[in-house]
Amino acid sequence: KEQTERDAVFVYSFFRNLTEKDTFHQFIRYTAVGILSFLTEYILFLLIYKKFEIWYAASSVIVYFIVFWLNFLLNRHWTFNSTRRPARQLLFYFILFSLNALMGTGMIVFLSDVAGIAPVLSKALIMLVIVPWNFILYKKVIYA
C-alpha cells in the first residue's frame, strides 16, 4: 500500500511539474529530440539488423552508441539549454546511457527469445519504456 501511495505521489508530481511553463517546453523539446533519436535509432537498427544481418542484440548495442552523441548534445544545448559543467553531465549521461544499453539489450533478448516477440517490435516497446524515465533523470540529475 505504501509503495502504491508513493507511486501515485510520484506520478502526480511529474504531471504537476509538466504544467509549469519551463518544464512543459522542455518536455516538448525532449519529445522532439526523442522522436528524432527514435527514428534515427530504429532506422539504423533495422538497417544493421536486416541489411547487414548482425544479431539483433549486437545491432541494438551498436545503435545505442551511434545515437549517444546526437541525443546528448541536442538535449544539453536545445532541450535543457544547459551551461553547467559538461564533464559532469557527460559522465552522468554516460552512466544512464550505459544502463539503458544494458537493460535494453537484456530486455530485447528476453522479449525476443523468451516471450517470442519479434525483435523489431521488442525494440520499439523497450524504447517507449525508456523515454519517460530518462526525461526525469535528465531534468533532475544530468542537466540540473
Short mmCIF file of N, CA, C and O in Angstrom, two decimals:
data_model
loop_
_atom_site.label_atom_id
_atom_site.label_comp_id
_atom_site.label_asym_id
_atom_site.label_seq_id
_atom_site.Cartn_x
_atom_site.Cartn_y
_atom_site.Cartn_z
N LYS A 1 0.83 -1.20 0.00
CA LYS A 1 0.00 0.00 0.00
C LYS A 1 0.87 1.26 0.00
O LYS A 1 0.57 2.21 -0.71
N GLU A 2 1.93 1.27 0.82
CA GLU A 2 2.80 2.44 0.88
C GLU A 2 3.47 2.69 -0.47
O GLU A 2 3.61 3.84 -0.89
N GLN A 3 3.88 1.61 -1.14
CA GLN A 3 4.51 1.76 -2.45
C GLN A 3 3.52 2.36 -3.45
O GLN A 3 3.88 3.21 -4.25
N THR A 4 2.28 1.92 -3.40
CA THR A 4 1.26 2.44 -4.30
C THR A 4 1.04 3.93 -4.06
O THR A 4 0.91 4.70 -5.01
N GLU A 5 1.03 4.34 -2.81
CA GLU A 5 0.88 5.75 -2.48
C GLU A 5 2.07 6.56 -2.97
O GLU A 5 1.90 7.65 -3.53
N ARG A 6 3.28 6.03 -2.79
CA ARG A 6 4.48 6.72 -3.27
C ARG A 6 4.45 6.83 -4.80
O ARG A 6 4.81 7.86 -5.36
N ASP A 7 4.01 5.77 -5.46
CA ASP A 7 3.91 5.79 -6.92
C ASP A 7 2.91 6.85 -7.38
O ASP A 7 3.16 7.58 -8.33
N ALA A 8 1.78 6.93 -6.68
CA ALA A 8 0.75 7.91 -7.04
C ALA A 8 1.27 9.33 -6.84
O ALA A 8 1.03 10.21 -7.68
N VAL A 9 1.99 9.57 -5.75
CA VAL A 9 2.56 10.89 -5.49
C VAL A 9 3.58 11.24 -6.56
O VAL A 9 3.62 12.36 -7.07
N PHE A 10 4.40 10.27 -6.95
CA PHE A 10 5.41 10.49 -7.99
C PHE A 10 4.74 10.86 -9.31
O PHE A 10 5.14 11.83 -9.96
N VAL A 11 3.74 10.12 -9.72
CA VAL A 11 3.04 10.38 -10.97
C VAL A 11 2.36 11.75 -10.91
O VAL A 11 2.46 12.54 -11.86
N TYR A 12 1.69 12.05 -9.79
CA TYR A 12 1.04 13.35 -9.63
C TYR A 12 2.07 14.47 -9.72
O TYR A 12 1.86 15.47 -10.42
N SER A 13 3.20 14.31 -9.03
CA SER A 13 4.24 15.33 -9.03
C SER A 13 4.81 15.53 -10.44
O SER A 13 5.05 16.66 -10.87
N PHE A 14 5.02 14.43 -11.15
CA PHE A 14 5.55 14.51 -12.51
C PHE A 14 4.61 15.32 -13.40
O PHE A 14 5.03 16.25 -14.08
N PHE A 15 3.33 14.99 -13.37
CA PHE A 15 2.38 15.70 -14.24
C PHE A 15 2.11 17.12 -13.76
O PHE A 15 1.89 18.01 -14.56
N ARG A 16 2.19 17.38 -12.46
CA ARG A 16 2.05 18.74 -11.95
C ARG A 16 3.22 19.59 -12.42
O ARG A 16 3.04 20.73 -12.85
N ASN A 17 4.43 19.01 -12.38
CA ASN A 17 5.60 19.75 -12.86
C ASN A 17 5.52 20.03 -14.35
O ASN A 17 6.06 21.03 -14.83
N LEU A 18 4.86 19.16 -15.11
CA LEU A 18 4.73 19.38 -16.55
C LEU A 18 3.89 20.62 -16.86
O LEU A 18 4.01 21.19 -17.93
N THR A 19 3.03 21.00 -15.92
CA THR A 19 2.19 22.17 -16.15
C THR A 19 2.97 23.47 -15.96
O THR A 19 2.49 24.52 -16.35
N GLU A 20 4.15 23.39 -15.35
CA GLU A 20 4.99 24.58 -15.25
C GLU A 20 5.52 24.90 -16.64
O GLU A 20 5.93 24.02 -17.38
N LYS A 21 5.50 26.17 -16.99
CA LYS A 21 5.81 26.60 -18.36
C LYS A 21 7.17 26.08 -18.84
O LYS A 21 7.27 25.51 -19.92
N ASP A 22 8.23 26.28 -18.05
CA ASP A 22 9.57 25.84 -18.46
C ASP A 22 9.64 24.33 -18.63
O ASP A 22 10.19 23.84 -19.61
N THR A 23 9.08 23.61 -17.68
CA THR A 23 9.11 22.15 -17.75
C THR A 23 8.31 21.65 -18.94
O THR A 23 8.74 20.73 -19.65
N PHE A 24 7.18 22.25 -19.19
CA PHE A 24 6.35 21.85 -20.32
C PHE A 24 7.10 22.05 -21.64
O PHE A 24 7.12 21.16 -22.50
N HIS A 25 7.74 23.21 -21.79
CA HIS A 25 8.51 23.48 -23.01
C HIS A 25 9.70 22.53 -23.14
O HIS A 25 10.01 22.07 -24.24
N GLN A 26 10.34 22.24 -22.01
CA GLN A 26 11.43 21.26 -22.04
C GLN A 26 10.92 19.90 -22.46
O GLN A 26 11.58 19.20 -23.23
N PHE A 27 9.77 19.52 -21.95
CA PHE A 27 9.22 18.21 -22.30
C PHE A 27 8.88 18.15 -23.79
O PHE A 27 9.10 17.12 -24.43
N ILE A 28 8.36 19.23 -24.34
CA ILE A 28 8.06 19.28 -25.78
C ILE A 28 9.35 19.13 -26.59
O ILE A 28 9.41 18.35 -27.54
N ARG A 29 10.39 19.88 -26.21
CA ARG A 29 11.67 19.77 -26.91
C ARG A 29 12.27 18.37 -26.72
O ARG A 29 12.81 17.79 -27.67
N TYR A 30 12.19 17.85 -25.50
CA TYR A 30 12.67 16.50 -25.22
C TYR A 30 11.94 15.47 -26.09
O TYR A 30 12.56 14.55 -26.63
N THR A 31 10.65 15.67 -26.25
CA THR A 31 9.86 14.77 -27.10
C THR A 31 10.32 14.86 -28.55
O THR A 31 10.45 13.84 -29.23
N ALA A 32 10.58 16.08 -29.03
CA ALA A 32 11.07 16.25 -30.40
C ALA A 32 12.43 15.57 -30.58
O ALA A 32 12.66 14.86 -31.57
N VAL A 33 13.33 15.78 -29.62
CA VAL A 33 14.63 15.11 -29.67
C VAL A 33 14.44 13.60 -29.60
O VAL A 33 15.09 12.83 -30.31
N GLY A 34 13.51 13.18 -28.76
CA GLY A 34 13.23 11.75 -28.62
C GLY A 34 12.71 11.14 -29.91
O GLY A 34 13.10 10.03 -30.28
N ILE A 35 11.84 11.87 -30.60
CA ILE A 35 11.31 11.36 -31.87
C ILE A 35 12.45 11.25 -32.90
O ILE A 35 12.57 10.24 -33.58
N LEU A 36 13.28 12.30 -32.98
CA LEU A 36 14.41 12.25 -33.89
C LEU A 36 15.36 11.11 -33.53
O LEU A 36 15.80 10.35 -34.39
N SER A 37 15.66 10.97 -32.23
CA SER A 37 16.54 9.89 -31.78
C SER A 37 15.91 8.54 -32.04
O SER A 37 16.59 7.60 -32.47
N PHE A 38 14.61 8.42 -31.76
CA PHE A 38 13.90 7.17 -32.00
C PHE A 38 13.99 6.77 -33.47
O PHE A 38 14.33 5.64 -33.80
N LEU A 39 13.67 7.72 -34.36
CA LEU A 39 13.70 7.42 -35.79
C LEU A 39 15.11 7.05 -36.24
O LEU A 39 15.29 6.07 -36.98
N THR A 40 16.08 7.81 -35.79
CA THR A 40 17.47 7.52 -36.14
C THR A 40 17.87 6.14 -35.61
O THR A 40 18.43 5.32 -36.34
N GLU A 41 17.57 5.90 -34.34
CA GLU A 41 17.94 4.63 -33.71
C GLU A 41 17.23 3.46 -34.37
O GLU A 41 17.84 2.43 -34.67
N TYR A 42 15.95 3.60 -34.60
CA TYR A 42 15.17 2.49 -35.14
C TYR A 42 15.55 2.19 -36.59
O TYR A 42 15.72 1.04 -36.97
N ILE A 43 15.74 3.24 -37.39
CA ILE A 43 16.13 3.03 -38.79
C ILE A 43 17.52 2.39 -38.85
O ILE A 43 17.75 1.44 -39.63
N LEU A 44 18.45 2.89 -38.03
CA LEU A 44 19.78 2.29 -38.01
C LEU A 44 19.72 0.84 -37.52
O LEU A 44 20.44 -0.02 -38.03
N PHE A 45 18.87 0.58 -36.51
CA PHE A 45 18.72 -0.79 -36.01
C PHE A 45 18.24 -1.71 -37.13
O PHE A 45 18.80 -2.79 -37.34
N LEU A 46 17.19 -1.28 -37.83
CA LEU A 46 16.67 -2.10 -38.93
C LEU A 46 17.73 -2.31 -40.01
O LEU A 46 17.88 -3.42 -40.53
N LEU A 47 18.46 -1.26 -40.33
CA LEU A 47 19.49 -1.35 -41.35
C LEU A 47 20.58 -2.34 -40.95
O LEU A 47 20.94 -3.24 -41.71
N ILE A 48 21.09 -2.19 -39.73
CA ILE A 48 22.18 -3.06 -39.27
C ILE A 48 21.69 -4.49 -39.09
O ILE A 48 22.35 -5.45 -39.51
N TYR A 49 20.51 -4.66 -38.50
CA TYR A 49 19.96 -5.99 -38.23
C TYR A 49 19.54 -6.70 -39.51
O TYR A 49 19.89 -7.86 -39.72
N LYS A 50 18.80 -6.02 -40.35
CA LYS A 50 18.25 -6.66 -41.55
C LYS A 50 19.23 -6.65 -42.73
O LYS A 50 19.45 -7.67 -43.36
N LYS A 51 19.80 -5.49 -43.03
CA LYS A 51 20.65 -5.37 -44.22
C LYS A 51 22.00 -6.07 -44.03
O LYS A 51 22.47 -6.78 -44.89
N PHE A 52 22.62 -5.83 -42.85
CA PHE A 52 23.94 -6.41 -42.61
C PHE A 52 23.88 -7.74 -41.86
O PHE A 52 24.90 -8.35 -41.60
N GLU A 53 22.65 -8.13 -41.46
CA GLU A 53 22.39 -9.41 -40.80
C GLU A 53 23.26 -9.63 -39.56
O GLU A 53 23.83 -10.70 -39.35
N ILE A 54 23.34 -8.58 -38.76
CA ILE A 54 24.05 -8.67 -37.49
C ILE A 54 23.03 -9.01 -36.41
O ILE A 54 21.93 -8.47 -36.40
N TRP A 55 23.38 -9.92 -35.51
CA TRP A 55 22.50 -10.36 -34.42
C TRP A 55 21.81 -9.16 -33.78
O TRP A 55 22.43 -8.13 -33.54
N TYR A 56 20.51 -9.30 -33.51
CA TYR A 56 19.71 -8.16 -33.05
C TYR A 56 20.23 -7.54 -31.76
O TYR A 56 20.15 -6.33 -31.59
N ALA A 57 20.77 -8.32 -30.83
CA ALA A 57 21.31 -7.75 -29.59
C ALA A 57 22.55 -6.91 -29.89
O ALA A 57 22.70 -5.80 -29.35
N ALA A 58 23.41 -7.40 -30.75
CA ALA A 58 24.60 -6.64 -31.14
C ALA A 58 24.19 -5.39 -31.92
O ALA A 58 24.76 -4.31 -31.71
N SER A 59 23.20 -5.53 -32.79
CA SER A 59 22.70 -4.38 -33.55
C SER A 59 22.18 -3.31 -32.61
O SER A 59 22.43 -2.11 -32.81
N SER A 60 21.48 -3.72 -31.58
CA SER A 60 20.92 -2.78 -30.61
C SER A 60 22.03 -2.01 -29.90
O SER A 60 21.95 -0.79 -29.73
N VAL A 61 23.08 -2.70 -29.48
CA VAL A 61 24.20 -2.05 -28.78
C VAL A 61 24.91 -1.07 -29.71
O VAL A 61 25.22 0.06 -29.33
N ILE A 62 25.18 -1.49 -30.94
CA ILE A 62 25.84 -0.62 -31.92
C ILE A 62 25.05 0.68 -32.11
O ILE A 62 25.60 1.77 -32.08
N VAL A 63 23.74 0.53 -32.25
CA VAL A 63 22.89 1.69 -32.48
C VAL A 63 22.85 2.61 -31.27
O VAL A 63 22.86 3.83 -31.40
N TYR A 64 22.83 2.04 -30.05
CA TYR A 64 22.86 2.86 -28.84
C TYR A 64 24.05 3.81 -28.87
O TYR A 64 23.94 4.99 -28.55
N PHE A 65 25.19 3.29 -29.24
CA PHE A 65 26.39 4.13 -29.21
C PHE A 65 26.46 5.11 -30.37
O PHE A 65 27.07 6.18 -30.23
N ILE A 66 25.82 4.82 -31.46
CA ILE A 66 25.76 5.78 -32.57
C ILE A 66 24.89 6.97 -32.18
O ILE A 66 25.21 8.13 -32.45
N VAL A 67 23.78 6.70 -31.52
CA VAL A 67 22.82 7.75 -31.16
C VAL A 67 23.25 8.52 -29.90
O VAL A 67 22.73 9.60 -29.62
N PHE A 68 24.22 7.99 -29.17
CA PHE A 68 24.69 8.59 -27.92
C PHE A 68 24.94 10.10 -28.06
O PHE A 68 24.38 10.91 -27.33
N TRP A 69 25.79 10.47 -29.00
CA TRP A 69 26.20 11.88 -29.13
C TRP A 69 25.07 12.76 -29.64
O TRP A 69 24.91 13.89 -29.16
N LEU A 70 24.30 12.27 -30.56
CA LEU A 70 23.17 13.04 -31.07
C LEU A 70 22.24 13.44 -29.92
O LEU A 70 21.90 14.61 -29.74
N ASN A 71 21.87 12.46 -29.12
CA ASN A 71 20.94 12.68 -28.02
C ASN A 71 21.55 13.58 -26.95
O ASN A 71 20.90 14.51 -26.47
N PHE A 72 22.79 13.32 -26.56
CA PHE A 72 23.43 14.11 -25.50
C PHE A 72 23.50 15.59 -25.90
O PHE A 72 23.11 16.46 -25.13
N LEU A 73 24.02 15.85 -27.08
CA LEU A 73 24.22 17.23 -27.50
C LEU A 73 22.91 17.99 -27.71
O LEU A 73 22.78 19.15 -27.30
N LEU A 74 21.94 17.36 -28.36
CA LEU A 74 20.65 18.03 -28.56
C LEU A 74 19.95 18.32 -27.24
O LEU A 74 19.41 19.41 -27.04
N ASN A 75 19.96 17.36 -26.32
CA ASN A 75 19.30 17.59 -25.03
C ASN A 75 20.06 18.63 -24.21
O ASN A 75 19.45 19.48 -23.56
N ARG A 76 21.37 18.59 -24.22
CA ARG A 76 22.16 19.55 -23.45
C ARG A 76 21.94 20.98 -23.95
O ARG A 76 21.68 21.89 -23.17
N HIS A 77 22.04 21.16 -25.26
CA HIS A 77 22.02 22.53 -25.80
C HIS A 77 20.63 23.03 -26.17
O HIS A 77 20.37 24.23 -26.07
N TRP A 78 19.75 22.16 -26.60
CA TRP A 78 18.44 22.62 -27.07
C TRP A 78 17.34 22.36 -26.05
O TRP A 78 16.60 23.27 -25.69
N THR A 79 17.23 21.14 -25.57
CA THR A 79 16.14 20.81 -24.65
C THR A 79 16.27 21.53 -23.32
O THR A 79 15.35 22.21 -22.87
N PHE A 80 17.43 21.38 -22.67
CA PHE A 80 17.60 21.92 -21.33
C PHE A 80 18.46 23.18 -21.29
O PHE A 80 18.64 23.78 -20.24
N ASN A 81 19.00 23.60 -22.45
CA ASN A 81 19.79 24.83 -22.55
C ASN A 81 20.79 24.94 -21.39
O ASN A 81 20.89 25.97 -20.73
N SER A 82 21.51 23.88 -21.17
CA SER A 82 22.40 23.80 -20.02
C SER A 82 23.76 24.43 -20.30
O SER A 82 24.33 24.25 -21.37
N THR A 83 24.26 25.15 -19.31
CA THR A 83 25.59 25.74 -19.40
C THR A 83 26.47 25.24 -18.26
O THR A 83 27.58 25.73 -18.08
N ARG A 84 25.98 24.30 -17.51
CA ARG A 84 26.75 23.76 -16.38
C ARG A 84 27.84 22.83 -16.87
O ARG A 84 27.92 22.48 -18.03
N ARG A 85 28.64 22.37 -15.94
CA ARG A 85 29.81 21.54 -16.21
C ARG A 85 29.54 20.39 -17.18
O ARG A 85 28.91 19.41 -16.80
N PRO A 86 30.04 20.48 -18.40
CA PRO A 86 29.76 19.42 -19.37
C PRO A 86 30.41 18.08 -19.00
O PRO A 86 29.86 17.03 -19.30
N ALA A 87 31.56 18.11 -18.34
CA ALA A 87 32.23 16.84 -17.98
C ALA A 87 31.36 16.03 -17.02
O ALA A 87 31.21 14.82 -17.17
N ARG A 88 30.80 16.70 -16.02
CA ARG A 88 29.92 16.02 -15.05
C ARG A 88 28.68 15.48 -15.76
O ARG A 88 28.26 14.36 -15.53
N GLN A 89 28.09 16.31 -16.62
CA GLN A 89 26.89 15.89 -17.34
C GLN A 89 27.18 14.71 -18.25
O GLN A 89 26.40 13.76 -18.31
N LEU A 90 28.31 14.77 -18.92
CA LEU A 90 28.68 13.67 -19.82
C LEU A 90 28.90 12.38 -19.03
O LEU A 90 28.47 11.31 -19.47
N LEU A 91 29.51 12.47 -17.87
CA LEU A 91 29.71 11.29 -17.04
C LEU A 91 28.38 10.69 -16.61
O LEU A 91 28.14 9.49 -16.78
N PHE A 92 27.47 11.52 -16.08
CA PHE A 92 26.16 11.03 -15.65
C PHE A 92 25.35 10.51 -16.83
O PHE A 92 24.66 9.51 -16.73
N TYR A 93 25.43 11.23 -17.95
CA TYR A 93 24.72 10.79 -19.15
C TYR A 93 25.26 9.44 -19.61
O TYR A 93 24.49 8.55 -19.98
N PHE A 94 26.57 9.28 -19.59
CA PHE A 94 27.18 8.01 -20.00
C PHE A 94 26.74 6.87 -19.09
O PHE A 94 26.45 5.77 -19.57
N ILE A 95 26.66 7.12 -17.79
CA ILE A 95 26.21 6.09 -16.85
C ILE A 95 24.77 5.69 -17.16
O ILE A 95 24.46 4.49 -17.27
N LEU A 96 23.89 6.68 -17.32
CA LEU A 96 22.49 6.39 -17.65
C LEU A 96 22.40 5.70 -19.01
O LEU A 96 21.67 4.72 -19.17
N PHE A 97 23.14 6.19 -19.96
CA PHE A 97 23.15 5.63 -21.30
C PHE A 97 23.59 4.16 -21.26
O PHE A 97 22.99 3.30 -21.90
N SER A 98 24.63 3.88 -20.49
CA SER A 98 25.13 2.51 -20.36
C SER A 98 24.10 1.61 -19.71
O SER A 98 23.90 0.46 -20.14
N LEU A 99 23.43 2.11 -18.67
CA LEU A 99 22.37 1.33 -18.03
C LEU A 99 21.23 1.07 -19.01
O LEU A 99 20.69 -0.04 -19.07
N ASN A 100 20.87 2.09 -19.78
CA ASN A 100 19.83 1.91 -20.80
C ASN A 100 20.25 0.86 -21.83
O ASN A 100 19.43 0.03 -22.24
N ALA A 101 21.51 0.90 -22.25
CA ALA A 101 22.01 -0.07 -23.24
C ALA A 101 21.98 -1.48 -22.67
O ALA A 101 21.52 -2.42 -23.33
N LEU A 102 22.44 -1.63 -21.43
CA LEU A 102 22.44 -2.96 -20.80
C LEU A 102 21.02 -3.48 -20.58
O LEU A 102 20.71 -4.63 -20.92
N MET A 103 20.18 -2.63 -20.01
CA MET A 103 18.81 -3.05 -19.75
C MET A 103 18.06 -3.27 -21.06
O MET A 103 17.30 -4.24 -21.19
N GLY A 104 18.26 -2.38 -22.02
CA GLY A 104 17.59 -2.51 -23.31
C GLY A 104 18.00 -3.79 -24.03
O GLY A 104 17.16 -4.48 -24.60
N THR A 105 19.28 -4.10 -23.98
CA THR A 105 19.76 -5.32 -24.62
C THR A 105 19.22 -6.55 -23.91
O THR A 105 18.76 -7.50 -24.55
N GLY A 106 19.25 -6.53 -22.58
CA GLY A 106 18.68 -7.65 -21.82
C GLY A 106 17.20 -7.82 -22.09
O GLY A 106 16.71 -8.95 -22.25
N MET A 107 16.50 -6.70 -22.17
CA MET A 107 15.06 -6.76 -22.42
C MET A 107 14.74 -7.25 -23.83
O MET A 107 13.79 -8.01 -24.03
N ILE A 108 15.55 -6.84 -24.83
CA ILE A 108 15.28 -7.29 -26.20
C ILE A 108 15.55 -8.79 -26.32
O ILE A 108 14.82 -9.51 -27.00
N VAL A 109 16.57 -9.28 -25.64
CA VAL A 109 16.85 -10.72 -25.66
C VAL A 109 15.70 -11.46 -24.97
O VAL A 109 15.20 -12.46 -25.49
N PHE A 110 15.26 -10.96 -23.82
CA PHE A 110 14.16 -11.61 -23.11
C PHE A 110 12.89 -11.60 -23.94
O PHE A 110 12.24 -12.64 -24.12
N LEU A 111 12.49 -10.42 -24.42
CA LEU A 111 11.25 -10.32 -25.18
C LEU A 111 11.29 -11.15 -26.46
O LEU A 111 10.29 -11.75 -26.85
N SER A 112 12.45 -11.17 -27.11
CA SER A 112 12.55 -11.90 -28.38
C SER A 112 12.72 -13.40 -28.17
O SER A 112 12.00 -14.19 -28.78
N ASP A 113 13.67 -13.79 -27.31
CA ASP A 113 13.98 -15.21 -27.15
C ASP A 113 13.03 -15.94 -26.20
O ASP A 113 12.68 -17.09 -26.44
N VAL A 114 12.62 -15.28 -25.14
CA VAL A 114 11.77 -15.93 -24.13
C VAL A 114 10.29 -15.71 -24.43
O VAL A 114 9.51 -16.66 -24.44
N ALA A 115 9.91 -14.45 -24.67
CA ALA A 115 8.50 -14.14 -24.87
C ALA A 115 8.05 -14.35 -26.32
O ALA A 115 6.85 -14.35 -26.60
N GLY A 116 9.00 -14.50 -27.23
CA GLY A 116 8.66 -14.78 -28.62
C GLY A 116 8.16 -13.58 -29.41
O GLY A 116 7.52 -13.75 -30.45
N ILE A 117 8.47 -12.37 -28.95
CA ILE A 117 8.06 -11.16 -29.67
C ILE A 117 9.15 -10.83 -30.69
O ILE A 117 10.34 -10.91 -30.39
N ALA A 118 8.76 -10.46 -31.87
CA ALA A 118 9.72 -10.14 -32.93
C ALA A 118 10.68 -9.05 -32.46
O ALA A 118 10.26 -8.08 -31.81
N PRO A 119 11.97 -9.19 -32.77
CA PRO A 119 12.96 -8.20 -32.33
C PRO A 119 12.63 -6.77 -32.74
O PRO A 119 12.86 -5.84 -31.95
N VAL A 120 12.07 -6.56 -33.93
CA VAL A 120 11.76 -5.18 -34.35
C VAL A 120 10.64 -4.58 -33.51
O VAL A 120 10.64 -3.38 -33.23
N LEU A 121 9.69 -5.38 -33.05
CA LEU A 121 8.63 -4.90 -32.16
C LEU A 121 9.17 -4.75 -30.74
O LEU A 121 8.86 -3.77 -30.05
N SER A 122 9.98 -5.70 -30.31
CA SER A 122 10.59 -5.63 -28.97
C SER A 122 11.37 -4.33 -28.80
O SER A 122 11.28 -3.66 -27.77
N LYS A 123 12.15 -3.98 -29.81
CA LYS A 123 12.97 -2.76 -29.75
C LYS A 123 12.08 -1.52 -29.58
O LYS A 123 12.38 -0.65 -28.76
N ALA A 124 11.00 -1.45 -30.32
CA ALA A 124 10.09 -0.30 -30.22
C ALA A 124 9.45 -0.23 -28.83
O ALA A 124 9.36 0.84 -28.23
N LEU A 125 9.03 -1.36 -28.28
CA LEU A 125 8.42 -1.39 -26.94
C LEU A 125 9.39 -0.93 -25.87
O LEU A 125 9.04 -0.17 -24.97
N ILE A 126 10.62 -1.38 -25.97
CA ILE A 126 11.65 -1.01 -24.99
C ILE A 126 11.90 0.50 -25.03
O ILE A 126 12.01 1.15 -23.99
N MET A 127 11.96 1.04 -26.23
CA MET A 127 12.21 2.47 -26.35
C MET A 127 11.07 3.29 -25.74
O MET A 127 11.31 4.34 -25.14
N LEU A 128 9.85 2.81 -25.83
CA LEU A 128 8.72 3.52 -25.23
C LEU A 128 8.77 3.52 -23.70
O LEU A 128 8.27 4.44 -23.07
N VAL A 129 9.38 2.53 -23.12
CA VAL A 129 9.52 2.46 -21.66
C VAL A 129 10.63 3.39 -21.17
O VAL A 129 10.51 4.03 -20.13
N ILE A 130 11.69 3.48 -21.94
CA ILE A 130 12.87 4.24 -21.52
C ILE A 130 12.64 5.75 -21.57
O ILE A 130 13.17 6.49 -20.74
N VAL A 131 11.83 6.23 -22.48
CA VAL A 131 11.64 7.67 -22.71
C VAL A 131 11.22 8.45 -21.45
O VAL A 131 11.88 9.42 -21.09
N PRO A 132 10.14 8.08 -20.76
CA PRO A 132 9.70 8.91 -19.62
C PRO A 132 10.70 8.96 -18.47
O PRO A 132 10.91 10.01 -17.89
N TRP A 133 11.31 7.83 -18.16
CA TRP A 133 12.23 7.85 -17.02
C TRP A 133 13.48 8.64 -17.35
O TRP A 133 14.08 9.27 -16.49
N ASN A 134 13.90 8.66 -18.62
CA ASN A 134 15.05 9.46 -18.99
C ASN A 134 14.78 10.95 -18.84
O ASN A 134 15.65 11.69 -18.40
N PHE A 135 13.58 11.41 -19.20
CA PHE A 135 13.26 12.83 -19.07
C PHE A 135 13.44 13.27 -17.62
O PHE A 135 14.05 14.30 -17.34
N ILE A 136 12.92 12.50 -16.70
CA ILE A 136 13.01 12.85 -15.29
C ILE A 136 14.46 12.91 -14.84
O ILE A 136 14.89 13.86 -14.19
N LEU A 137 15.24 11.91 -15.22
CA LEU A 137 16.65 11.88 -14.81
C LEU A 137 17.45 12.98 -15.50
O LEU A 137 18.34 13.57 -14.89
N TYR A 138 17.16 13.28 -16.75
CA TYR A 138 17.84 14.38 -17.44
C TYR A 138 17.57 15.69 -16.71
O TYR A 138 18.47 16.46 -16.45
N LYS A 139 16.30 15.94 -16.42
CA LYS A 139 15.90 17.21 -15.82
C LYS A 139 16.41 17.36 -14.38
O LYS A 139 16.90 18.41 -14.00
N LYS A 140 16.29 16.31 -13.60
CA LYS A 140 16.58 16.40 -12.16
C LYS A 140 18.03 16.09 -11.81
O LYS A 140 18.52 16.53 -10.77
N VAL A 141 18.73 15.34 -12.65
CA VAL A 141 20.08 14.91 -12.29
C VAL A 141 21.13 15.38 -13.30
O VAL A 141 22.06 16.09 -12.96
N ILE A 142 20.96 15.00 -14.54
CA ILE A 142 22.04 15.19 -15.52
C ILE A 142 22.22 16.64 -15.92
O ILE A 142 23.32 17.19 -15.87
N TYR A 143 21.15 17.29 -16.35
CA TYR A 143 21.27 18.67 -16.84
C TYR A 143 20.84 19.70 -15.80
O TYR A 143 20.67 20.87 -16.14
N ALA A 144 20.68 19.28 -14.57
CA ALA A 144 20.24 20.19 -13.49
C ALA A 144 21.36 21.13 -13.07
O ALA A 144 22.49 20.85 -13.17
#
